[in-house]
């Protein structure tokens, strides 16, 4: 019986929570304690350094061990710290989930993993391969302007950006920052994926078609799960959009990320139709 670990690389604000929820509720799945494990990206430093989990106090470690010994779930913060601190524990944790009777499917769908370089992806592939587990990649890509707007809204909600009812001024200040750039380079993510994983082991989809009947069927076939055509009606972790984005700013952002649009269009030509902002980047003059 094939044992599969699904590694979700985001992108951020591209439906990764929905993908994880869709796969996790299938028979034969156990995705474990956390929705996002955030075990690897903190090693990249920079904007990802904030994902490093603080070491629990001695008392916190003792409480966690006691809970586990009594059959209770390991506290989430302790589990994240432990998996970050000991990469063997990371592989063993998911292998343990797959060792349960009837479980054939597990995974870690963490949006900021889209920044992981090829060498880290290869390390993850090989770490599970030595345990007899196949790794399959999940990566969803969204119109960069719309993704950045949603990303900005999240930053506002988390208090990292000043609240604003409109989008243009704050988005103009945000779209080329290190925080935005680090999560917008789909081209680099695609290159890393293709350097490590065979075509049959990677699922790359536009966010805009993911929730359609065909999109759900494609994901289901890739994951080897029954198709649930009603799943596209279930919103997971969605956010308010605020006001729209002006055409001038939309064009400015699209041209800034023209390399991203062109790289994605080579793999997914349908983005020319389903990404409204693509018209500014996928032209002979761009």
CSV table of C-alpha atoms in Angstrom, one decimal:
chain,number,residue,atom,x,y,z
A,1,UNK,CA,0.0,0.0,0.0
A,2,UNK,CA,1.5,3.3,-1.1
A,3,UNK,CA,2.2,5.8,1.7
A,4,UNK,CA,2.1,9.4,0.6
A,5,UNK,CA,3.2,12.7,2.1
A,6,UNK,CA,1.8,15.8,0.5
A,7,UNK,CA,4.1,18.8,0.7
A,8,UNK,CA,2.0,22.0,0.1
A,9,UNK,CA,4.1,25.0,-0.9
A,10,UNK,CA,1.3,27.5,-0.9
A,11,UNK,CA,1.3,29.9,-2.5
A,12,UNK,CA,0.2,32.2,0.3
A,13,UNK,CA,-3.4,33.4,0.0
A,14,UNK,CA,-3.9,30.8,-2.8
A,15,UNK,CA,-6.3,28.3,-1.3
A,16,UNK,CA,-3.7,26.2,0.6
A,17,UNK,CA,-6.0,26.0,3.7
A,18,UNK,CA,-8.8,24.7,1.5
A,19,UNK,CA,-6.5,22.1,-0.2
A,20,UNK,CA,-5.3,20.9,3.2
A,21,UNK,CA,-8.9,20.7,4.6
A,22,UNK,CA,-10.1,18.9,1.4
A,23,UNK,CA,-7.4,16.2,1.6
A,24,UNK,CA,-7.4,15.9,5.4
A,25,UNK,CA,-11.1,15.0,5.6
A,26,UNK,CA,-10.8,12.1,3.2
A,27,UNK,CA,-10.8,8.5,4.4
A,28,UNK,CA,-7.3,7.3,4.9
A,29,UNK,CA,-5.9,10.7,5.7
A,30,UNK,CA,-4.3,11.9,8.9
A,31,UNK,CA,-2.6,15.3,8.6
A,32,UNK,CA,-1.8,15.5,12.3
A,33,UNK,CA,-2.0,18.1,14.9
A,34,UNK,CA,-1.4,21.3,13.0
A,35,UNK,CA,-2.9,23.0,10.0
A,36,UNK,CA,0.5,24.6,9.1
A,37,UNK,CA,3.6,23.1,10.6
A,38,UNK,CA,6.0,26.0,9.6
A,39,UNK,CA,9.0,23.7,10.3
A,40,UNK,CA,11.4,24.7,7.6
A,41,UNK,CA,11.0,28.3,6.3
A,42,UNK,CA,12.5,30.0,9.5
A,43,UNK,CA,15.9,28.7,8.4
A,44,UNK,CA,15.8,31.1,5.4
A,45,UNK,CA,16.0,34.1,7.7
A,46,UNK,CA,14.9,37.5,6.6
A,47,UNK,CA,11.1,37.9,6.5
A,48,UNK,CA,10.8,34.2,7.5
A,49,UNK,CA,12.8,34.5,10.7
A,50,UNK,CA,9.6,35.2,12.7
A,51,UNK,CA,8.4,31.6,12.1
A,52,UNK,CA,11.1,30.3,14.5
A,53,UNK,CA,9.3,28.8,17.4
A,54,UNK,CA,10.6,29.9,20.8
A,55,UNK,CA,11.9,27.1,23.0
A,56,UNK,CA,9.4,26.2,25.7
A,57,UNK,CA,10.4,26.6,29.3
A,58,UNK,CA,11.4,23.6,31.4
A,59,UNK,CA,8.0,23.6,32.9
A,60,UNK,CA,6.4,23.8,29.4
A,61,UNK,CA,8.4,20.8,28.2
A,62,UNK,CA,7.4,18.9,31.3
A,63,UNK,CA,3.8,19.7,30.8
A,64,UNK,CA,3.9,18.6,27.2
A,65,UNK,CA,5.6,15.3,28.1
A,66,UNK,CA,3.0,14.7,30.8
A,67,UNK,CA,0.1,15.3,28.4
A,68,UNK,CA,1.5,13.0,25.8
A,69,UNK,CA,2.1,10.3,28.4
A,70,UNK,CA,-1.5,10.6,29.5
A,71,UNK,CA,-2.7,10.2,25.9
A,72,UNK,CA,-3.6,13.8,25.3
A,73,UNK,CA,-2.5,15.7,22.2
A,74,UNK,CA,0.9,17.3,22.3
A,75,UNK,CA,0.5,21.1,22.7
A,76,UNK,CA,0.7,22.8,19.3
A,77,UNK,CA,3.4,25.2,20.2
A,78,UNK,CA,5.6,22.5,21.7
A,79,UNK,CA,5.1,20.3,18.7
A,80,UNK,CA,6.1,23.0,16.3
A,81,UNK,CA,9.2,23.8,18.3
A,82,UNK,CA,10.1,20.1,18.5
A,83,UNK,CA,9.8,19.5,14.8
A,84,UNK,CA,11.8,22.7,14.0
A,85,UNK,CA,14.5,21.7,16.4
A,86,UNK,CA,15.0,18.1,15.3
A,87,UNK,CA,14.5,17.3,11.6
A,88,UNK,CA,14.5,13.6,12.4
A,89,UNK,CA,11.5,14.2,14.6
A,90,UNK,CA,9.8,15.9,11.7
A,91,UNK,CA,10.2,12.8,9.4
A,92,UNK,CA,9.3,10.4,12.2
A,93,UNK,CA,6.2,12.4,13.2
A,94,UNK,CA,4.6,12.0,9.8
A,95,UNK,CA,5.9,8.4,9.3
A,96,UNK,CA,4.2,7.6,12.6
A,97,UNK,CA,0.9,9.0,11.3
A,98,UNK,CA,1.2,6.8,8.2
A,99,UNK,CA,2.0,3.8,10.4
A,100,UNK,CA,-1.5,3.9,11.8
A,101,UNK,CA,-3.9,1.2,10.5
A,102,UNK,CA,-5.7,2.4,7.4
A,103,UNK,CA,-3.8,5.7,7.0
A,104,UNK,CA,-2.1,6.2,3.6
A,105,UNK,CA,-2.1,9.9,3.3
A,106,UNK,CA,-0.6,12.8,5.4
A,107,UNK,CA,1.1,16.1,4.8
A,108,UNK,CA,2.3,19.5,5.7
A,109,UNK,CA,0.7,22.4,3.7
A,110,UNK,CA,2.5,25.6,4.8
A,111,UNK,CA,2.1,28.6,2.4
A,112,UNK,CA,5.5,30.1,3.1
A,113,UNK,CA,7.2,26.9,2.0
A,114,UNK,CA,7.0,28.4,-1.5
A,115,UNK,CA,10.3,30.1,-0.7
A,116,UNK,CA,12.1,26.8,0.0
A,117,UNK,CA,15.1,26.2,-2.4
A,118,UNK,CA,15.6,23.0,-4.4
A,119,UNK,CA,18.1,21.7,-1.9
A,120,UNK,CA,15.6,21.8,0.9
A,121,UNK,CA,12.9,20.2,-1.2
A,122,UNK,CA,15.4,17.4,-2.2
A,123,UNK,CA,16.2,16.9,1.5
A,124,UNK,CA,12.5,16.5,2.3
A,125,UNK,CA,12.0,14.1,-0.6
A,126,UNK,CA,14.9,12.0,0.4
A,127,UNK,CA,14.1,12.0,4.2
A,128,UNK,CA,10.7,10.5,3.5
A,129,UNK,CA,12.0,8.2,0.7
A,130,UNK,CA,14.3,6.4,3.2
A,131,UNK,CA,11.2,5.6,5.2
A,132,UNK,CA,9.3,4.2,2.2
A,133,UNK,CA,7.1,7.3,1.8
A,134,UNK,CA,6.4,9.0,-1.5
A,135,UNK,CA,6.4,12.8,-1.5
A,136,UNK,CA,4.0,14.7,-3.8
A,137,UNK,CA,4.0,18.5,-4.3
A,138,UNK,CA,1.0,20.8,-4.1
A,139,UNK,CA,1.3,24.4,-5.4
A,140,UNK,CA,-1.5,26.8,-6.2
A,141,UNK,CA,-0.8,30.2,-7.9
A,142,UNK,CA,-3.1,33.2,-7.9
A,143,UNK,CA,-3.3,36.4,-9.9
A,144,UNK,CA,-0.3,38.3,-8.3
A,145,UNK,CA,-2.2,41.5,-7.9
A,146,UNK,CA,-5.2,39.8,-6.2
A,147,UNK,CA,-2.8,37.7,-4.1
A,148,UNK,CA,-0.9,40.8,-3.0
A,149,UNK,CA,-4.1,42.6,-2.1
A,150,UNK,CA,-5.2,39.6,0.1
A,151,UNK,CA,-1.7,39.4,1.6
A,152,UNK,CA,-1.8,43.1,2.5
A,153,UNK,CA,-5.2,42.7,4.1
A,154,UNK,CA,-3.8,39.8,6.2
A,155,UNK,CA,-0.9,42.0,7.3
A,156,UNK,CA,-3.3,44.7,8.4
A,157,UNK,CA,-5.4,42.2,10.4
A,158,UNK,CA,-2.2,41.0,12.1
A,159,UNK,CA,-1.2,44.5,13.0
A,160,UNK,CA,1.9,44.6,10.8
A,161,UNK,CA,0.4,47.2,8.5
A,162,UNK,CA,-1.8,50.2,9.3
A,163,UNK,CA,-5.5,49.5,8.7
A,164,UNK,CA,-7.0,51.2,5.7
A,165,UNK,CA,-10.4,50.9,4.0
A,166,UNK,CA,-8.9,51.4,0.5
A,167,UNK,CA,-6.2,49.4,-1.3
A,168,UNK,CA,-4.3,51.6,-3.7
A,169,UNK,CA,-2.0,53.7,-1.4
A,170,UNK,CA,-1.1,50.9,1.0
A,171,UNK,CA,-0.7,48.4,-1.8
A,172,UNK,CA,1.6,50.8,-3.8
A,173,UNK,CA,3.8,50.9,-0.7
A,174,UNK,CA,3.7,47.2,-0.1
A,175,UNK,CA,4.0,45.3,-3.4
A,176,UNK,CA,7.8,45.6,-3.8
A,177,UNK,CA,8.8,45.1,-0.2
A,178,UNK,CA,10.8,42.1,0.9
A,179,UNK,CA,7.7,40.7,2.6
A,180,UNK,CA,5.7,40.9,-0.6
A,181,UNK,CA,8.5,39.8,-2.9
A,182,UNK,CA,9.4,36.8,-0.8
A,183,UNK,CA,6.0,35.2,-1.5
A,184,UNK,CA,5.3,36.5,-5.0
A,185,UNK,CA,8.1,34.7,-6.9
A,186,UNK,CA,6.2,31.8,-8.3
A,187,UNK,CA,8.9,31.5,-11.0
A,188,UNK,CA,11.5,30.6,-8.4
A,189,UNK,CA,9.2,28.1,-6.7
A,190,UNK,CA,8.4,26.4,-10.0
A,191,UNK,CA,12.1,26.1,-10.9
A,192,UNK,CA,12.8,24.5,-7.5
A,193,UNK,CA,9.9,22.1,-7.8
A,194,UNK,CA,10.9,21.0,-11.3
A,195,UNK,CA,14.5,20.5,-10.3
A,196,UNK,CA,13.5,17.9,-7.7
A,197,UNK,CA,10.2,16.3,-8.5
A,198,UNK,CA,9.0,14.4,-11.6
A,199,UNK,CA,5.9,15.7,-13.4
A,200,UNK,CA,3.7,12.9,-12.0
A,201,UNK,CA,4.6,14.0,-8.4
A,202,UNK,CA,3.7,17.6,-8.7
A,203,UNK,CA,0.3,19.3,-8.8
A,204,UNK,CA,0.4,23.0,-9.9
A,205,UNK,CA,-2.9,24.8,-10.4
A,206,UNK,CA,-4.3,28.3,-10.8
A,207,UNK,CA,-6.2,29.3,-7.7
A,208,UNK,CA,-8.9,30.8,-9.9
A,209,UNK,CA,-9.9,27.3,-11.3
A,210,UNK,CA,-9.2,25.3,-8.3
A,211,UNK,CA,-12.7,25.5,-6.9
A,212,UNK,CA,-14.4,24.6,-10.2
A,213,UNK,CA,-15.7,21.1,-10.9
A,214,UNK,CA,-12.7,20.4,-13.2
A,215,UNK,CA,-10.3,21.8,-10.7
A,216,UNK,CA,-11.6,19.7,-7.8
A,217,UNK,CA,-11.6,16.6,-10.1
A,218,UNK,CA,-7.9,17.3,-11.1
A,219,UNK,CA,-6.8,17.6,-7.5
A,220,UNK,CA,-8.8,14.5,-6.5
A,221,UNK,CA,-7.2,12.4,-9.3
A,222,UNK,CA,-3.7,13.6,-8.3
A,223,UNK,CA,-4.3,12.8,-4.7
A,224,UNK,CA,-6.1,9.5,-5.3
A,225,UNK,CA,-9.2,10.6,-3.4
A,226,UNK,CA,-12.9,10.5,-4.3
A,227,UNK,CA,-14.2,13.7,-6.0
A,228,UNK,CA,-16.4,15.9,-3.9
A,229,UNK,CA,-17.9,18.4,-6.3
A,230,UNK,CA,-19.6,20.3,-3.5
A,231,UNK,CA,-16.3,21.2,-1.9
A,232,UNK,CA,-15.8,24.3,-4.0
A,233,UNK,CA,-18.7,25.9,-2.1
A,234,UNK,CA,-16.8,25.7,1.2
A,235,UNK,CA,-14.7,28.8,2.0
A,236,UNK,CA,-11.7,28.2,4.2
A,237,UNK,CA,-9.7,31.1,5.8
A,238,UNK,CA,-11.1,33.7,3.3
A,239,UNK,CA,-10.6,37.4,3.9
A,240,UNK,CA,-12.4,40.6,3.0
A,241,UNK,CA,-11.0,42.4,0.0
A,242,UNK,CA,-11.5,46.0,0.9
A,243,UNK,CA,-11.9,48.3,-2.1
A,244,UNK,CA,-10.7,47.4,-5.5
A,245,UNK,CA,-7.3,48.2,-7.1
A,246,UNK,CA,-7.0,50.9,-9.8
A,247,UNK,CA,-6.1,49.9,-13.3
A,248,UNK,CA,-3.0,52.0,-13.2
A,249,UNK,CA,-1.7,50.3,-10.0
A,250,UNK,CA,-2.7,46.9,-11.4
A,251,UNK,CA,-0.6,47.5,-14.5
A,252,UNK,CA,2.3,48.8,-12.4
A,253,UNK,CA,2.4,45.6,-10.2
A,254,UNK,CA,2.0,43.3,-13.2
A,255,UNK,CA,4.9,44.8,-15.0
A,256,UNK,CA,7.0,44.7,-11.9
A,257,UNK,CA,6.4,40.9,-11.7
A,258,UNK,CA,6.4,40.3,-15.4
A,259,UNK,CA,9.0,37.5,-15.1
A,260,UNK,CA,6.6,35.7,-12.8
A,261,UNK,CA,3.7,36.0,-15.2
A,262,UNK,CA,5.7,34.7,-18.1
A,263,UNK,CA,7.1,31.8,-16.1
A,264,UNK,CA,3.7,30.7,-15.0
A,265,UNK,CA,2.2,31.2,-18.5
A,266,UNK,CA,4.7,28.8,-19.9
A,267,UNK,CA,3.4,26.0,-17.6
A,268,UNK,CA,-0.2,27.2,-17.3
A,269,UNK,CA,-1.2,29.1,-20.4
A,270,UNK,CA,-4.8,29.5,-19.1
A,271,UNK,CA,-3.6,32.2,-16.7
A,272,UNK,CA,-3.9,34.6,-19.7
A,273,UNK,CA,-7.6,34.2,-19.4
A,274,UNK,CA,-8.2,33.7,-15.6
A,275,UNK,CA,-5.7,36.3,-14.2
A,276,UNK,CA,-7.2,39.7,-15.0
A,277,UNK,CA,-3.9,41.5,-14.5
A,278,UNK,CA,-2.1,39.2,-16.9
A,279,UNK,CA,-3.1,41.5,-19.8
A,280,UNK,CA,-0.5,44.0,-18.6
A,281,UNK,CA,2.4,41.5,-18.4
A,282,UNK,CA,1.7,39.0,-21.2
A,283,UNK,CA,2.0,41.2,-24.2
A,284,UNK,CA,4.6,41.6,-26.9
A,285,UNK,CA,5.5,45.0,-25.5
A,286,UNK,CA,6.0,43.8,-21.9
